[in-house]
Amino acid sequence: MPPLEPLLTARQLNEFVYCPRLFYYETVEGLFTHNADTVEGQSAHKRVNASESGLPAASASNPTGDPTEEIIHARSVSLFSESMGLTAKLDLVEVGSTTLRPVEYKKGAPQEGENGITLWPSDKIQLGLQILLLRENGFTCDEGVLYYRATRQRVPFVLDASTEGWIREQVQEARKTTQGPIPAPLDHSRKCPRCSLVGICLPDETQSLCEGEALDRRFAHQLDFDLPAEPLAPPADRINWGPFAELPEIRIVPPKAGSDVRRLIAPNPETKALYLNTPGHYVGKKGGEVTVSEEGKVIQSFRLHELHHVALFGPVQLSTAVVQTLCEKDIPITYFSMGGWFYGMTRGHSLKNVFTRIEQFRHAADRDLALLPARLFAYGKIRNQRTMLMRNHIQPPEAAIRLLKHLAAASLCATSTGELLGIEGNAAWVYFTEFAGMLKCNPDAGPNGTSWPFFSGERNRRPPRDPVNALLSLTYSLLAKDCTLACYAAGFDPYIGFLHQPRFGRPALALDLMEEFRPIIADSVVITLLNNDMLKPSDFLHAGESVSLSPAGRKSVFLTYEKRMNDLLTHPVFGYKVCYRRAIELQARMLGKYLTEEIEQYVPLTTR
Ligand code: SF4
């Protein structure tokens, strides 16, 4: 026997007619988010469905033609038809002496056109299917009513043969759509700004990266220049940086990107991160609030709907009730050591987008495919390191800047992940050799007259051995946390990467994604903290060779980091303003669209 097809609901068909892509997201990928419109619609339906009552058997409830009979109102009636593969929950069925009709409630207004007031096509199919389901269940029914709350209008609807034919065609089309691929976004439609999935769908952004001369997936192989014969390892003598032949500038942004892209998402998320950093604090829940207590006394409380995530450093205790509530509300909890090591996280069951993960695993398992996005992560990071030096160095070092440009171009031509990691490592060496030039304090003497070396002139970690490295390690940990959250939001497994190889406990994809953001977020926070005297010598703790931050020092870092994450930048590809936190999420979502072949090219975010 062939397997039964899953039942579609009349509500899903309503979505299919409104937008096939919305239908695909909700039906196939199981994605759903609320916005003001859906919350309002949901509460209106809750009121209608509050008094559920069954529909009498068909034989007893078909119209009798007796005008003395009373009208029966059956609410929240569930019907299904195996032969049609459809199901529906009807808000109301009115059974009168001469008619039986479903009444569907909608919060908006009807369509007004040349033929007067009519139903929207999406409402027409929903009501039409309800009529067909009533017929399938033995009732005599030819008409229905759509009640639009905004205008308080009852708009009648009669199901004629041609509309029935159209409805049946749409059902067929919707079934085909469930087999994939995902339908293209609507073209600059007025529906999109009101769509609850606009932040996931990104219709204009997706279109802009499909239009025009998108770069070929394997474009780097087509570049008509050769790598210079000299080894790329940085020479010990910096004067020798000059002889590298400069590779040409490679434009990653497709020419049409940004044109005509509407900003349909808010530039900043409305929620905020909660950092808790004091050992012994206890996090609980009271009503709709998260409370923080010290020695049994509540010292602060936060509304649940205001929280983006909760980050805990060191031994901060949590109640089971708050963990359950945060999981239910899809607010992740992240855990760090006092030194800032990112241990892991707790979150609810909201990992959907199974097709994104299938493509992620397929690309990660194929070296050639994995190399394509890996090159772009490395390229983005090196370009942004170069920009940081050009922007912040007291005397921008020409040779280093030229070499970073060369290494960025070389990263696009790497033929293996090993080679790419070598290029990226060399670029990091060049960048950190010049990093001290971006600091206003004397790195040899330390800030405010401290006598210990403030920066050794190179990147060191596990443990960091100077204050600059302690700050870099902490800000990289915070960024890894935010990139891990963005990976989950986009439906990825953060532990399978392309540039970074899988290793126990390492969020490899989050580390890939964070490459392009390291210089412009984490390094920028460190430079801001130091150049604005926002830290005191007492904010650094020394134990043997290692240096870490005190709770007060960490608090300054958290505040400056969060401020940076909320800073707005003009998105270099889409041309609108977004904050850095949103920009990371956009990159994660665009990576998903690249892997599922919705867009031609993942474009790393580089600033000027
Ligand atoms: S944002 Fe527009 S294209 Fe995307 S699912 Fe919603 S209505 Fe469809």
XYZ file of C-alpha atoms and ligand atoms in Angstrom:
616
model
C 0.000 0.000 0.000
C 1.452 3.431 -0.846
C 2.175 5.506 2.287
C -0.584 7.923 3.205
C 0.247 11.528 2.412
C 0.335 13.768 5.483
C -2.876 15.704 6.006
C -2.725 19.355 5.011
C -4.826 21.832 6.949
C -7.129 24.460 5.478
C -5.000 26.999 7.361
C -1.854 25.752 5.540
C -3.629 26.112 2.207
C -4.532 29.670 3.205
C -0.783 30.275 3.676
C 0.073 28.573 0.388
C -2.178 30.940 -1.542
C -0.852 33.924 0.439
C 2.768 32.927 -0.258
C 4.062 29.469 -1.262
C 7.362 30.196 0.481
C 5.607 30.943 3.776
C 3.706 27.654 3.380
C 6.985 25.805 2.772
C 8.668 27.314 5.829
C 5.786 26.479 8.112
C 4.693 23.119 6.671
C 7.978 21.568 5.551
C 10.563 23.202 7.787
C 8.287 23.604 10.797
C 9.267 27.241 11.272
C 6.933 29.659 12.895
C 7.447 32.927 14.692
C 4.931 35.368 16.020
C 4.617 39.025 15.184
C 1.997 41.541 16.316
C -0.427 40.411 13.590
C -0.197 36.700 14.373
C -0.507 37.315 18.129
C -3.653 39.378 17.549
C -5.090 36.757 15.158
C -4.299 33.971 17.609
C -6.012 35.668 20.535
C -9.064 36.434 18.375
C -9.317 32.727 17.475
C -8.838 31.746 21.106
C -11.928 33.769 21.987
C -13.934 32.206 19.149
C -12.800 28.688 20.016
C -13.217 29.116 23.772
C -16.655 27.520 23.797
C -16.018 24.366 21.792
C -19.197 22.483 20.836
C -19.703 19.582 18.468
C -21.654 19.517 15.246
C -24.627 17.130 15.352
C -24.519 14.150 12.974
C -25.046 14.989 9.305
C -28.454 13.324 9.212
C -29.623 15.489 12.119
C -28.035 18.763 11.114
C -28.641 19.117 7.399
C -31.168 21.897 6.691
C -34.710 20.575 6.972
C -36.448 23.427 5.196
C -38.640 23.962 8.275
C -38.595 27.773 8.891
C -39.722 27.369 12.500
C -36.527 25.615 13.502
C -33.908 27.519 15.509
C -30.393 28.203 14.183
C -27.801 25.971 15.857
C -24.269 27.349 16.401
C -21.536 24.712 16.571
C -18.134 26.178 17.545
C -14.595 25.026 16.944
C -15.560 22.006 14.836
C -12.776 19.671 13.647
C -13.284 17.846 10.351
C -11.073 15.747 8.126
C -11.209 13.812 4.902
C -8.824 10.975 4.183
C -9.640 10.935 0.472
C -8.833 14.651 0.138
C -5.889 14.447 2.571
C -7.217 17.530 4.324
C -8.263 18.629 7.771
C -9.661 21.852 9.208
C -10.853 23.385 12.429
C -13.933 25.470 11.709
C -14.476 28.518 13.915
C -18.256 28.270 13.694
C -20.908 26.355 11.782
C -24.365 27.908 11.560
C -27.107 25.364 10.980
C -30.377 27.004 10.000
C -33.632 25.709 8.634
C -32.583 26.211 5.014
C -28.812 26.528 5.120
C -25.700 25.110 6.767
C -22.646 27.301 6.493
C -19.211 27.652 8.044
C -18.246 31.065 9.435
C -14.537 31.887 9.525
C -13.231 34.826 11.589
C -10.364 37.028 10.404
C -8.903 40.002 12.153
C -8.359 42.176 9.036
C -10.598 43.756 6.406
C -12.005 42.281 3.171
C -10.604 42.956 -0.285
C -12.151 45.947 -2.015
C -12.015 45.985 -5.799
C -13.946 46.698 -8.960
C -16.477 44.026 -8.059
C -17.084 45.497 -4.624
C -16.168 43.740 -1.394
C -14.833 40.218 -1.804
C -12.787 37.620 0.027
C -9.018 37.579 -0.281
C -7.885 34.548 -2.326
C -6.223 33.040 0.754
C -9.487 33.348 2.724
C -11.457 32.000 -0.226
C -9.495 28.742 -0.269
C -9.741 28.297 3.488
C -13.518 28.770 3.519
C -13.946 26.783 0.295
C -12.068 23.844 1.831
C -14.279 23.998 4.900
C -17.324 23.703 2.630
C -15.758 20.762 0.764
C -14.906 19.051 4.054
C -18.463 19.500 5.304
C -19.709 17.904 2.082
C -17.214 15.037 2.428
C -18.607 14.438 5.904
C -22.160 14.096 4.588
C -23.461 17.632 5.052
C -25.237 19.667 2.402
C -23.304 22.901 2.128
C -22.718 25.381 -0.727
C -21.896 28.626 1.033
C -20.009 30.178 3.907
C -19.294 33.515 5.543
C -16.064 35.332 6.291
C -16.368 37.694 9.252
C -13.737 40.463 9.107
C -13.253 41.931 12.562
C -11.525 45.173 11.552
C -14.546 46.330 9.534
C -17.118 44.124 11.306
C -18.365 42.836 7.973
C -19.895 39.464 7.177
C -18.889 38.701 3.595
C -20.858 35.820 2.040
C -19.216 33.276 -0.213
C -20.801 30.702 -2.561
C -18.645 27.825 -3.753
C -19.235 27.463 -7.510
C -17.719 24.837 -9.814
C -14.931 27.041 -11.161
C -13.791 28.082 -7.671
C -13.889 24.439 -6.596
C -11.663 23.554 -9.575
C -9.214 26.318 -8.605
C -9.170 25.087 -4.979
C -8.413 21.515 -6.015
C -5.575 22.725 -8.274
C -4.087 24.715 -5.410
C -4.182 21.639 -3.164
C -2.261 19.695 -5.823
C 0.287 22.496 -6.182
C 0.740 22.740 -2.427
C 1.418 19.003 -2.236
C 4.038 19.319 -4.968
C 5.629 22.227 -3.112
C 6.157 20.089 -0.021
C 8.592 17.982 -2.083
C 10.885 21.024 -2.450
C 12.823 22.980 -3.403
C 11.794 26.017 -1.396
C 9.822 28.480 -3.572
C 11.501 31.780 -4.448
C 10.593 34.798 -2.317
C 7.816 37.108 -3.509
C 9.234 39.937 -5.580
C 9.180 43.129 -3.498
C 5.690 42.261 -2.355
C 3.669 44.420 0.018
C 2.850 41.227 1.895
C 6.417 40.788 3.153
C 6.606 43.651 5.677
C 3.682 42.085 7.568
C 4.919 38.517 7.337
C 6.002 36.973 10.643
C 8.797 35.031 8.900
C 10.355 37.999 7.154
C 13.490 37.831 9.376
C 14.044 34.195 8.357
C 12.973 34.502 4.731
C 14.882 37.751 3.992
C 13.057 38.129 0.659
C 14.795 41.190 -0.778
C 18.224 40.169 0.488
C 17.835 36.719 -1.080
C 16.660 38.201 -4.374
C 19.497 40.702 -4.439
C 22.065 37.908 -4.207
C 20.407 35.953 -7.002
C 20.121 38.801 -9.445
C 22.695 40.031 -11.865
C 26.158 38.667 -12.222
C 26.437 36.482 -9.184
C 29.883 35.005 -8.845
C 30.384 31.407 -9.793
C 30.617 29.047 -6.821
C 34.104 28.026 -7.808
C 35.096 31.494 -8.935
C 38.445 31.442 -7.208
C 39.668 28.790 -9.639
C 38.892 31.132 -12.482
C 41.051 34.046 -11.379
C 43.620 34.729 -14.047
C 46.653 35.270 -11.891
C 49.154 32.964 -10.275
C 50.295 32.997 -6.706
C 53.792 34.421 -6.354
C 56.564 31.913 -6.116
C 57.804 33.284 -2.749
C 56.667 31.396 0.320
C 53.859 33.099 2.178
C 55.311 32.493 5.630
C 56.028 35.906 7.115
C 59.731 36.609 7.091
C 61.361 37.412 10.424
C 62.668 40.647 9.014
C 59.742 42.928 8.437
C 61.633 44.939 5.829
C 61.290 41.918 3.550
C 57.526 42.224 3.489
C 57.813 44.431 0.433
C 58.754 41.983 -2.330
C 55.385 40.206 -2.427
C 53.697 40.828 -5.713
C 50.393 42.464 -4.945
C 47.450 40.372 -6.000
C 44.585 42.248 -7.611
C 41.613 43.392 -5.582
C 38.864 40.776 -5.771
C 35.343 42.017 -5.544
C 33.197 39.589 -3.610
C 29.992 41.600 -3.600
C 27.840 40.872 -6.648
C 27.284 44.098 -8.583
C 23.556 44.305 -8.032
C 23.533 43.537 -4.329
C 22.024 46.272 -2.217
C 19.985 47.814 -4.987
C 16.383 47.990 -4.021
C 16.707 45.990 -0.802
C 14.090 47.108 1.709
C 14.976 46.877 5.384
C 12.101 44.722 6.586
C 13.710 43.695 9.867
C 14.245 45.939 12.885
C 17.863 47.214 13.021
C 18.186 46.079 16.654
C 16.564 43.089 18.348
C 14.128 44.304 20.999
C 15.636 41.957 23.568
C 18.833 42.251 25.621
C 21.524 39.924 26.935
C 21.683 39.363 30.709
C 25.242 38.813 32.037
C 25.681 37.471 35.591
C 29.168 37.543 36.879
C 29.053 37.427 40.692
C 29.746 34.081 42.407
C 26.937 33.082 44.750
C 24.173 34.969 42.977
C 20.995 32.915 42.571
C 18.700 33.160 39.538
C 15.033 32.316 40.075
C 11.638 33.099 38.629
C 8.696 35.027 39.935
C 5.632 35.391 37.718
C 6.814 36.533 34.296
C 10.167 37.758 35.616
C 13.647 36.362 36.095
C 14.971 37.372 39.520
C 18.563 37.629 40.748
C 19.065 37.165 44.505
C 21.964 37.639 46.861
C 21.814 35.984 50.271
C 18.109 35.245 49.819
C 17.176 38.822 48.880
C 16.039 39.727 45.350
C 18.375 42.457 44.093
C 17.233 42.706 40.461
C 14.488 41.370 38.200
C 14.050 41.241 34.431
C 10.965 40.610 32.324
C 11.186 37.398 30.329
C 10.111 38.967 27.055
C 12.973 41.472 27.298
C 15.692 38.811 27.380
C 17.671 37.639 24.360
C 19.842 35.209 26.329
C 21.371 34.736 29.791
C 25.185 34.425 30.147
C 26.535 33.037 33.426
C 30.170 33.398 34.485
C 31.477 31.159 37.256
C 29.409 29.674 40.092
C 26.065 31.428 39.617
C 23.172 29.151 40.685
C 19.891 28.649 38.798
C 16.523 27.193 39.820
C 14.995 24.366 37.762
C 11.878 26.513 37.291
C 13.859 29.272 35.597
C 15.722 26.786 33.351
C 12.406 25.245 32.257
C 10.833 28.630 31.598
C 13.838 29.915 29.633
C 13.847 26.716 27.527
C 10.132 27.076 26.899
C 10.534 30.703 25.830
C 13.514 29.797 23.634
C 15.903 32.003 25.637
C 19.302 30.235 25.718
C 21.482 30.063 28.838
C 25.241 30.109 28.194
C 27.923 29.058 30.714
C 31.469 30.400 31.075
C 34.310 29.886 33.525
C 35.319 32.915 35.611
C 38.170 33.332 33.132
C 35.706 33.499 30.234
C 36.040 29.962 28.804
C 32.815 29.174 26.959
C 31.671 25.802 28.412
C 28.338 25.360 26.648
C 24.692 26.207 26.730
C 21.153 25.088 27.545
C 18.283 25.734 25.186
C 14.803 24.410 24.357
C 13.798 22.056 21.562
C 13.618 24.590 18.796
C 16.113 23.185 16.301
C 14.185 22.987 13.034
C 15.363 23.746 9.455
C 16.426 20.132 8.912
C 17.355 20.808 5.249
C 19.867 23.446 6.273
C 21.660 20.899 8.465
C 21.562 18.225 5.749
C 23.354 20.651 3.399
C 25.728 21.746 6.154
C 26.806 18.143 6.753
C 27.076 17.436 3.015
C 29.330 20.452 2.446
C 31.404 19.732 5.551
C 31.984 16.131 4.448
C 33.229 17.162 0.988
C 36.634 18.863 1.127
C 36.125 20.800 -2.086
C 32.704 22.054 -1.070
C 33.877 22.910 2.454
C 36.767 24.917 1.066
C 34.472 27.364 -0.736
C 32.873 29.017 2.321
C 36.076 28.444 4.344
C 38.012 30.693 1.939
C 35.423 33.410 2.323
C 35.524 33.328 6.140
C 39.302 33.697 6.059
C 39.105 36.404 3.393
C 36.571 38.384 5.460
C 38.723 38.194 8.555
C 41.928 39.299 6.816
C 40.182 42.180 5.024
C 38.726 43.384 8.305
C 42.084 43.078 10.081
C 43.541 45.281 7.375
C 40.708 47.786 7.780
C 41.296 47.902 11.545
C 44.970 48.760 11.037
C 44.121 51.401 8.445
C 41.495 52.956 10.721
C 43.129 52.770 14.136
C 46.911 52.533 13.764
C 48.738 55.705 14.718
C 50.825 55.360 11.550
C 49.188 52.755 9.326
C 52.051 50.357 8.488
C 52.230 50.280 4.710
C 54.048 46.979 4.333
C 51.670 45.145 6.687
C 48.649 46.615 4.961
C 49.963 45.586 1.568
C 50.767 42.104 2.829
C 47.312 41.697 4.373
C 45.723 42.672 1.066
C 47.890 40.084 -0.635
C 47.037 37.414 1.933
C 43.304 38.178 1.631
C 43.503 37.599 -2.121
C 45.661 34.510 -1.571
C 43.060 33.079 0.827
C 40.570 32.987 -2.054
C 42.944 30.833 -4.057
C 43.886 28.340 -1.317
C 43.657 24.805 -2.643
C 43.233 23.091 0.718
C 42.040 23.862 4.230
C 45.604 23.355 5.481
C 46.933 25.960 3.064
C 44.115 28.302 4.008
C 44.850 27.947 7.720
C 48.488 28.734 6.947
C 47.517 31.916 5.103
C 45.136 32.909 7.889
C 47.824 32.229 10.512
C 50.311 34.369 8.622
C 47.801 37.186 8.383
C 47.157 36.946 12.146
C 50.904 37.138 12.758
C 51.200 40.275 10.628
C 48.159 41.854 12.263
C 49.148 41.166 15.878
C 52.683 42.321 15.197
C 51.169 45.724 14.448
C 48.336 45.534 17.000
C 50.171 47.623 19.631
C 50.187 50.533 17.175
C 46.418 50.773 17.609
C 46.718 51.281 21.394
C 47.228 54.718 22.857
C 48.739 53.422 26.107
C 52.374 52.334 26.194
C 52.199 48.557 25.782
C 55.607 48.074 27.422
C 54.803 50.085 30.523
C 51.092 49.299 30.890
C 48.260 51.720 31.674
C 48.297 54.203 34.523
C 51.917 53.616 35.382
C 51.794 49.829 35.894
C 55.187 48.275 35.622
C 54.394 44.899 34.045
C 54.360 44.471 30.273
C 50.909 45.194 29.028
C 51.155 43.481 25.677
C 53.768 41.015 24.542
C 53.261 41.922 20.873
C 51.822 38.545 19.934
C 48.650 36.598 20.456
C 48.853 34.092 23.307
C 46.120 32.139 25.074
C 45.359 29.212 27.361
C 46.227 31.001 29.503
C 46.575 34.562 28.265
C 49.848 35.937 29.545
C 49.280 39.684 29.383
C 46.319 42.031 29.847
C 45.703 42.636 26.122
C 45.574 38.895 25.501
C 43.289 38.406 28.536
C 40.923 40.968 27.030
C 41.125 39.416 23.562
C 40.400 35.940 24.968
C 37.340 37.165 26.851
C 35.893 39.139 23.925
C 36.504 36.204 21.543
C 34.623 33.972 23.996
C 31.698 36.385 24.070
C 31.702 36.548 20.281
C 31.862 32.728 20.002
C 28.805 32.602 22.254
C 26.878 35.039 20.046
C 27.916 33.245 16.855
C 26.818 29.927 18.412
C 23.428 31.472 19.167
C 23.215 32.792 15.583
C 24.073 29.309 14.231
C 21.247 27.779 16.254
C 18.846 30.544 15.179
C 19.611 29.770 11.517
C 19.114 26.029 12.059
C 22.781 24.930 11.951
C 24.662 22.465 14.071
C 27.317 24.849 15.439
C 29.808 21.984 15.981
C 30.312 21.112 12.290
C 32.408 23.708 10.499
C 34.171 24.233 7.179
C 37.354 26.086 8.102
C 37.596 24.866 11.689
C 37.625 21.101 11.970
C 35.315 19.288 14.397
C 36.835 18.771 17.837
C 35.123 17.804 21.085
C 33.341 20.782 22.607
C 34.441 23.199 19.873
C 31.640 25.088 18.103
C 33.499 24.887 14.781
C 30.862 26.569 12.611
C 30.405 29.381 15.146
C 34.192 29.916 15.020
C 34.028 30.008 11.200
C 31.239 32.543 11.268
C 33.006 34.715 13.823
C 36.199 35.056 11.755
C 35.038 38.113 9.837
C 33.670 39.678 13.037
C 36.738 39.162 15.272
C 38.535 42.358 14.255
C 35.510 44.619 13.915
C 33.731 43.516 17.109
C 36.082 41.817 19.589
C 39.328 43.645 18.750
C 37.434 46.897 18.465
C 36.039 46.427 22.017
C 39.553 45.831 23.383
C 40.884 48.936 21.642
C 37.946 51.027 22.923
C 38.446 49.826 26.511
C 42.160 50.580 26.516
C 42.194 53.795 24.525
C 39.465 55.315 26.673
C 41.044 54.351 30.029
C 38.015 52.262 30.910
C 40.074 49.727 32.878
C 42.306 50.077 35.947
C 45.380 47.969 36.785
C 43.340 46.410 39.599
C 40.923 45.033 36.990
C 43.592 42.472 35.998
C 44.446 39.474 38.174
C 47.828 37.749 37.925
C 48.408 34.113 38.855
C 51.824 32.828 37.855
C 52.162 33.541 34.154
C 48.468 33.906 33.486
C 46.432 37.089 33.495
C 42.645 37.286 33.870
C 40.039 39.908 34.673
C 38.447 40.701 38.014
C 34.612 40.754 38.271
C 34.686 44.567 37.943
C 36.977 44.319 34.891
C 34.693 41.726 33.295
C 31.687 43.962 33.906
C 33.368 46.799 31.969
C 34.098 44.346 29.144
C 30.477 43.094 29.064
C 29.098 46.633 28.916
C 31.465 47.725 26.147
C 30.927 44.497 24.228
C 27.131 44.805 24.397
C 27.360 48.440 23.345
C 29.388 47.373 20.315
C 26.900 44.620 19.481
C 24.155 47.250 19.485
C 26.127 49.784 17.432
C 24.625 50.291 13.999
C 26.568 49.829 10.800
C 25.498 50.325 7.214
C 25.368 46.801 5.870
C 27.958 46.698 3.079
C 25.888 44.362 0.914
C 22.284 45.320 1.626
C 22.841 49.017 2.199
C 20.620 49.442 5.266
C 21.466 50.012 8.910
C 21.621 47.074 11.294
C 23.352 46.442 14.597
C 26.278 44.020 14.773
C 24.203 41.371 16.570
C 21.681 41.458 13.736
C 24.510 41.465 11.167
C 25.878 38.199 12.626
C 22.443 36.601 12.424
C 22.063 37.828 8.823
C 25.409 36.240 7.907
C 24.330 32.938 9.480
C 21.051 32.987 7.561
C 22.761 33.937 4.274
C 25.211 31.070 4.810
C 22.186 28.752 5.129
C 20.753 30.121 1.890
C 24.097 29.635 0.163
C 24.368 26.006 1.308
C 20.802 25.235 0.216
C 21.602 26.932 -3.123
C 19.057 29.690 -2.713
C 21.760 32.267 -3.352
C 24.855 31.973 -5.490
C 27.399 33.366 -3.119
C 28.086 33.728 0.585
C 29.389 37.275 0.893
C 31.599 37.895 3.936
C 30.841 41.083 5.803
C 33.752 43.445 5.294
C 33.855 47.088 6.326
C 35.829 49.971 4.923
S 8.594 37.455 3.756
Fe 7.400 37.582 1.855
S 8.314 36.035 0.498
Fe 8.995 35.599 2.567
S 7.595 34.084 3.354
Fe 6.849 36.071 4.018
S 5.420 36.736 2.432
Fe 6.621 35.058 1.579
